């Protein structure tokens, strides 16, 4: 029988969040083993639920959602997103600049496909959310990683970014709040990125899916609000903040100066039209979801997510050979392993060992395109008792661990 091979376009496309370590975990679970899953930010699995009014709105509008919608999104959704954009001070935005998608993941792929030609470079943070790298590679681009500095609370190293820009650079990606580090960039850092992009005439892609999951009263600034004279594409959605990952409900907003970007926008319009429209039932809940401006109590002191974040931060730093920067946002912490102490050369092997020996599932740091085998990501969505067990098992694993 003829061998059918995958396309060569997929050679550099990876998504380790759902990679081989997860496959091993699923094999173990199928054999009856109990595994603590700390690998993916899927709030509903851990008991976080959307408001009842959201479900009621969805069900009330199901019959009205049978037909195709506008390729950019239904009117009520885009109107609500426009109002949200204005509250976030995004400049020069109309409903025509808003595109609703089946999650931010779909829109990232559309953005990269419309932008990149073979050999074009794009600056993406290291560590990154790996879908950005995968989408850029699939589009034929070349990813150039700028360093986020762990010693500076995981903020981008601006001098490093500056050195990496070349005549082939097409754009800068900013993930704020950050996945996997939990970092939250202040206005001074964002302003420096804007100034650098302005100097080189580069558009900014801002992944802000966690902007409503800010711990303990910290504030989030959209980078587009600081760049009224530049093209910014801001991506956001309801998956994490409203615990509806399965609805696949995201959007992107084009803001600032779009005068030189009409050809690119035409490309976006072509790609969004090709898939006809995003999931219409999911779009029906955007308006009701964005009307409520109250801060989620779970991210405030005493709230479940806040306390879980505090707990895992302390627990990790109490383990000899582990250090971690305290997250300010999102759902993740990115602890560092003392690879000399543990003689670690392969962080995927470490993740497999943690899984097989202690039945805890995490994602290795290189899965987020971090260059050294010295980190891993923990999702702190599980209850504190599960996090306590995971930390205790990590300590037990490392007590006599050597590769």
PDB file of N, CA, C and O in Angstrom, residues 180-220:
ATOM      1  N   UNK A 180       3.944  31.170  29.401  1.00  0.00           N
ATOM      2  CA  UNK A 180       3.729  30.371  30.616  1.00  0.00           C
ATOM      3  C   UNK A 180       4.187  30.988  31.938  1.00  0.00           C
ATOM      4  O   UNK A 180       4.108  30.319  32.963  1.00  0.00           O
ATOM      5  N   UNK A 181       4.698  32.233  31.949  1.00  0.00           N
ATOM      6  CA  UNK A 181       5.380  32.717  33.153  1.00  0.00           C
ATOM      7  C   UNK A 181       4.470  33.375  34.171  1.00  0.00           C
ATOM      8  O   UNK A 181       4.845  33.523  35.333  1.00  0.00           O
ATOM      9  N   UNK A 182       3.275  33.838  33.747  1.00  0.00           N
ATOM     10  CA  UNK A 182       2.413  34.582  34.649  1.00  0.00           C
ATOM     11  C   UNK A 182       2.837  36.027  34.828  1.00  0.00           C
ATOM     12  O   UNK A 182       2.317  36.733  35.697  1.00  0.00           O
ATOM     13  N   UNK A 183       3.764  36.504  33.993  1.00  0.00           N
ATOM     14  CA  UNK A 183       4.239  37.887  34.095  1.00  0.00           C
ATOM     15  C   UNK A 183       3.174  38.864  33.620  1.00  0.00           C
ATOM     16  O   UNK A 183       2.341  38.549  32.759  1.00  0.00           O
ATOM     17  N   UNK A 184       3.230  40.072  34.174  1.00  0.00           N
ATOM     18  CA  UNK A 184       2.361  41.169  33.774  1.00  0.00           C
ATOM     19  C   UNK A 184       3.251  42.378  33.537  1.00  0.00           C
ATOM     20  O   UNK A 184       3.942  42.842  34.447  1.00  0.00           O
ATOM     21  N   UNK A 185       3.255  42.900  32.308  1.00  0.00           N
ATOM     22  CA  UNK A 185       4.173  43.974  31.946  1.00  0.00           C
ATOM     23  C   UNK A 185       3.599  45.332  32.341  1.00  0.00           C
ATOM     24  O   UNK A 185       2.421  45.619  32.075  1.00  0.00           O
ATOM     25  N   UNK A 186       4.440  46.179  32.941  1.00  0.00           N
ATOM     26  CA  UNK A 186       3.972  47.507  33.316  1.00  0.00           C
ATOM     27  C   UNK A 186       4.100  48.469  32.137  1.00  0.00           C
ATOM     28  O   UNK A 186       4.647  48.127  31.077  1.00  0.00           O
ATOM     29  N   UNK A 187       3.610  49.693  32.331  1.00  0.00           N
ATOM     30  CA  UNK A 187       3.574  50.654  31.237  1.00  0.00           C
ATOM     31  C   UNK A 187       4.952  51.026  30.734  1.00  0.00           C
ATOM     32  O   UNK A 187       5.139  51.302  29.539  1.00  0.00           O
ATOM     33  N   UNK A 188       5.945  51.048  31.615  1.00  0.00           N
ATOM     34  CA  UNK A 188       7.293  51.406  31.194  1.00  0.00           C
ATOM     35  C   UNK A 188       7.845  50.386  30.203  1.00  0.00           C
ATOM     36  O   UNK A 188       8.445  50.756  29.181  1.00  0.00           O
ATOM     37  N   UNK A 189       7.639  49.111  30.493  1.00  0.00           N
ATOM     38  CA  UNK A 189       8.105  48.056  29.580  1.00  0.00           C
ATOM     39  C   UNK A 189       7.343  48.119  28.266  1.00  0.00           C
ATOM     40  O   UNK A 189       7.937  48.046  27.176  1.00  0.00           O
ATOM     41  N   UNK A 190       6.022  48.256  28.338  1.00  0.00           N
ATOM     42  CA  UNK A 190       5.208  48.312  27.125  1.00  0.00           C
ATOM     43  C   UNK A 190       5.586  49.514  26.264  1.00  0.00           C
ATOM     44  O   UNK A 190       5.636  49.413  25.029  1.00  0.00           O
ATOM     45  N   UNK A 191       5.867  50.638  26.898  1.00  0.00           N
ATOM     46  CA  UNK A 191       6.250  51.834  26.152  1.00  0.00           C
ATOM     47  C   UNK A 191       7.560  51.624  25.404  1.00  0.00           C
ATOM     48  O   UNK A 191       7.708  52.062  24.252  1.00  0.00           O
ATOM     49  N   UNK A 192       8.499  50.938  26.015  1.00  0.00           N
ATOM     50  CA  UNK A 192       9.766  50.657  25.342  1.00  0.00           C
ATOM     51  C   UNK A 192       9.563  49.751  24.122  1.00  0.00           C
ATOM     52  O   UNK A 192      10.210  49.941  23.089  1.00  0.00           O
ATOM     53  N   UNK A 193       8.666  48.771  24.252  1.00  0.00           N
ATOM     54  CA  UNK A 193       8.377  47.904  23.109  1.00  0.00           C
ATOM     55  C   UNK A 193       7.735  48.709  21.990  1.00  0.00           C
ATOM     56  O   UNK A 193       8.089  48.567  20.811  1.00  0.00           O
ATOM     57  N   UNK A 194       6.805  49.596  22.347  1.00  0.00           N
ATOM     58  CA  UNK A 194       6.160  50.446  21.342  1.00  0.00           C
ATOM     59  C   UNK A 194       7.185  51.333  20.646  1.00  0.00           C
ATOM     60  O   UNK A 194       7.173  51.466  19.408  1.00  0.00           O
ATOM     61  N   UNK A 195       8.074  51.919  21.402  1.00  0.00           N
ATOM     62  CA  UNK A 195       9.089  52.790  20.805  1.00  0.00           C
ATOM     63  C   UNK A 195       9.988  52.017  19.842  1.00  0.00           C
ATOM     64  O   UNK A 195      10.354  52.525  18.774  1.00  0.00           O
ATOM     65  N   UNK A 196      10.329  50.798  20.206  1.00  0.00           N
ATOM     66  CA  UNK A 196      11.150  49.969  19.339  1.00  0.00           C
ATOM     67  C   UNK A 196      10.400  49.607  18.062  1.00  0.00           C
ATOM     68  O   UNK A 196      10.953  49.688  16.952  1.00  0.00           O
ATOM     69  N   UNK A 197       9.147  49.215  18.205  1.00  0.00           N
ATOM     70  CA  UNK A 197       8.344  48.888  17.028  1.00  0.00           C
ATOM     71  C   UNK A 197       8.142  50.110  16.140  1.00  0.00           C
ATOM     72  O   UNK A 197       8.190  50.018  14.911  1.00  0.00           O
ATOM     73  N   UNK A 198       7.914  51.254  16.759  1.00  0.00           N
ATOM     74  CA  UNK A 198       7.729  52.493  15.994  1.00  0.00           C
ATOM     75  C   UNK A 198       8.999  52.847  15.204  1.00  0.00           C
ATOM     76  O   UNK A 198       8.920  53.240  14.036  1.00  0.00           O
ATOM     77  N   UNK A 199      10.135  52.691  15.842  1.00  0.00           N
ATOM     78  CA  UNK A 199      11.418  53.013  15.196  1.00  0.00           C
ATOM     79  C   UNK A 199      11.619  52.208  13.919  1.00  0.00           C
ATOM     80  O   UNK A 199      12.170  52.705  12.936  1.00  0.00           O
ATOM     81  N   UNK A 200      11.127  50.979  13.909  1.00  0.00           N
ATOM     82  CA  UNK A 200      11.348  50.096  12.764  1.00  0.00           C
ATOM     83  C   UNK A 200      10.085  49.888  11.921  1.00  0.00           C
ATOM     84  O   UNK A 200      10.098  49.084  10.977  1.00  0.00           O
ATOM     85  N   UNK A 201       9.025  50.581  12.252  1.00  0.00           N
ATOM     86  CA  UNK A 201       7.794  50.474  11.469  1.00  0.00           C
ATOM     87  C   UNK A 201       7.155  49.107  11.512  1.00  0.00           C
ATOM     88  O   UNK A 201       6.604  48.644  10.504  1.00  0.00           O
ATOM     89  N   UNK A 202       7.174  48.455  12.675  1.00  0.00           N
ATOM     90  CA  UNK A 202       6.680  47.080  12.801  1.00  0.00           C
ATOM     91  C   UNK A 202       5.316  47.037  13.473  1.00  0.00           C
ATOM     92  O   UNK A 202       5.099  47.697  14.500  1.00  0.00           O
ATOM     93  N   UNK A 203       4.380  46.256  12.957  1.00  0.00           N
ATOM     94  CA  UNK A 203       3.120  46.040  13.668  1.00  0.00           C
ATOM     95  C   UNK A 203       3.351  45.192  14.909  1.00  0.00           C
ATOM     96  O   UNK A 203       4.321  44.433  14.999  1.00  0.00           O
ATOM     97  N   UNK A 204       2.433  45.326  15.861  1.00  0.00           N
ATOM     98  CA  UNK A 204       2.504  44.565  17.107  1.00  0.00           C
ATOM     99  C   UNK A 204       1.297  43.637  17.187  1.00  0.00           C
ATOM    100  O   UNK A 204       0.156  44.070  16.997  1.00  0.00           O
ATOM    101  N   UNK A 205       1.553  42.363  17.475  1.00  0.00           N
ATOM    102  CA  UNK A 205       0.499  41.398  17.757  1.00  0.00           C
ATOM    103  C   UNK A 205       0.471  41.183  19.267  1.00  0.00           C
ATOM    104  O   UNK A 205       1.462  40.730  19.847  1.00  0.00           O
ATOM    105  N   UNK A 206      -0.647  41.536  19.891  1.00  0.00           N
ATOM    106  CA  UNK A 206      -0.759  41.490  21.344  1.00  0.00           C
ATOM    107  C   UNK A 206      -1.735  40.400  21.758  1.00  0.00           C
ATOM    108  O   UNK A 206      -2.938  40.509  21.522  1.00  0.00           O
ATOM    109  N   UNK A 207      -1.217  39.357  22.373  1.00  0.00           N
ATOM    110  CA  UNK A 207      -2.028  38.251  22.898  1.00  0.00           C
ATOM    111  C   UNK A 207      -2.386  38.618  24.337  1.00  0.00           C
ATOM    112  O   UNK A 207      -1.542  38.556  25.231  1.00  0.00           O
ATOM    113  N   UNK A 208      -3.661  38.988  24.566  1.00  0.00           N
ATOM    114  CA  UNK A 208      -4.091  39.474  25.878  1.00  0.00           C
ATOM    115  C   UNK A 208      -5.252  38.643  26.437  1.00  0.00           C
ATOM    116  O   UNK A 208      -6.100  39.152  27.167  1.00  0.00           O
ATOM    117  N   UNK A 209      -5.258  37.364  26.128  1.00  0.00           N
ATOM    118  CA  UNK A 209      -6.358  36.486  26.515  1.00  0.00           C
ATOM    119  C   UNK A 209      -6.559  36.432  28.031  1.00  0.00           C
ATOM    120  O   UNK A 209      -7.647  36.140  28.518  1.00  0.00           O
ATOM    121  N   UNK A 210      -5.506  36.753  28.826  1.00  0.00           N
ATOM    122  CA  UNK A 210      -5.602  36.669  30.287  1.00  0.00           C
ATOM    123  C   UNK A 210      -5.777  38.033  30.944  1.00  0.00           C
ATOM    124  O   UNK A 210      -5.527  38.176  32.146  1.00  0.00           O
ATOM    125  N   UNK A 211      -6.215  39.042  30.203  1.00  0.00           N
ATOM    126  CA  UNK A 211      -6.234  40.396  30.768  1.00  0.00           C
ATOM    127  C   UNK A 211      -7.274  40.594  31.862  1.00  0.00           C
ATOM    128  O   UNK A 211      -7.249  41.603  32.572  1.00  0.00           O
ATOM    129  N   UNK A 212      -8.186  39.638  32.042  1.00  0.00           N
ATOM    130  CA  UNK A 212      -9.165  39.728  33.124  1.00  0.00           C
ATOM    131  C   UNK A 212      -8.836  38.762  34.268  1.00  0.00           C
ATOM    132  O   UNK A 212      -9.641  38.616  35.198  1.00  0.00           O
ATOM    133  N   UNK A 213      -7.662  38.141  34.204  1.00  0.00           N
ATOM    134  CA  UNK A 213      -7.215  37.234  35.261  1.00  0.00           C
ATOM    135  C   UNK A 213      -5.926  37.790  35.872  1.00  0.00           C
ATOM    136  O   UNK A 213      -4.833  37.242  35.716  1.00  0.00           O
ATOM    137  N   UNK A 214      -6.073  38.915  36.550  1.00  0.00           N
ATOM    138  CA  UNK A 214      -4.953  39.640  37.141  1.00  0.00           C
ATOM    139  C   UNK A 214      -5.022  39.475  38.654  1.00  0.00           C
ATOM    140  O   UNK A 214      -6.038  39.792  39.274  1.00  0.00           O
ATOM    141  N   UNK A 215      -3.942  38.987  39.263  1.00  0.00           N
ATOM    142  CA  UNK A 215      -3.962  38.659  40.679  1.00  0.00           C
ATOM    143  C   UNK A 215      -3.822  39.899  41.577  1.00  0.00           C
ATOM    144  O   UNK A 215      -3.018  40.796  41.305  1.00  0.00           O
ATOM    145  N   UNK A 216      -4.631  39.920  42.624  1.00  0.00           N
ATOM    146  CA  UNK A 216      -4.409  40.829  43.742  1.00  0.00           C
ATOM    147  C   UNK A 216      -4.462  42.310  43.470  1.00  0.00           C
ATOM    148  O   UNK A 216      -3.759  43.090  44.122  1.00  0.00           O
ATOM    149  N   UNK A 217      -5.250  42.740  42.485  1.00  0.00           N
ATOM    150  CA  UNK A 217      -5.422  44.170  42.280  1.00  0.00           C
ATOM    151  C   UNK A 217      -4.451  44.827  41.327  1.00  0.00           C
ATOM    152  O   UNK A 217      -4.513  46.049  41.124  1.00  0.00           O
ATOM    153  N   UNK A 218      -3.526  44.072  40.747  1.00  0.00           N
ATOM    154  CA  UNK A 218      -2.663  44.647  39.711  1.00  0.00           C
ATOM    155  C   UNK A 218      -3.522  45.070  38.510  1.00  0.00           C
ATOM    156  O   UNK A 218      -4.637  44.579  38.327  1.00  0.00           O
ATOM    157  N   UNK A 219      -3.003  45.967  37.715  1.00  0.00           N
ATOM    158  CA  UNK A 219      -3.739  46.490  36.568  1.00  0.00           C
ATOM    159  C   UNK A 219      -3.066  46.104  35.256  1.00  0.00           C
ATOM    160  O   UNK A 219      -1.840  46.047  35.168  1.00  0.00           O
ATOM    161  N   UNK A 220      -3.895  45.846  34.248  1.00  0.00           N
ATOM    162  CA  UNK A 220      -3.393  45.505  32.921  1.00  0.00           C
ATOM    163  C   UNK A 220      -3.600  46.669  31.965  1.00  0.00           C
ATOM    164  O   UNK A 220      -4.664  47.293  31.956  1.00  0.00           O
TER     165      UNK A 220
END
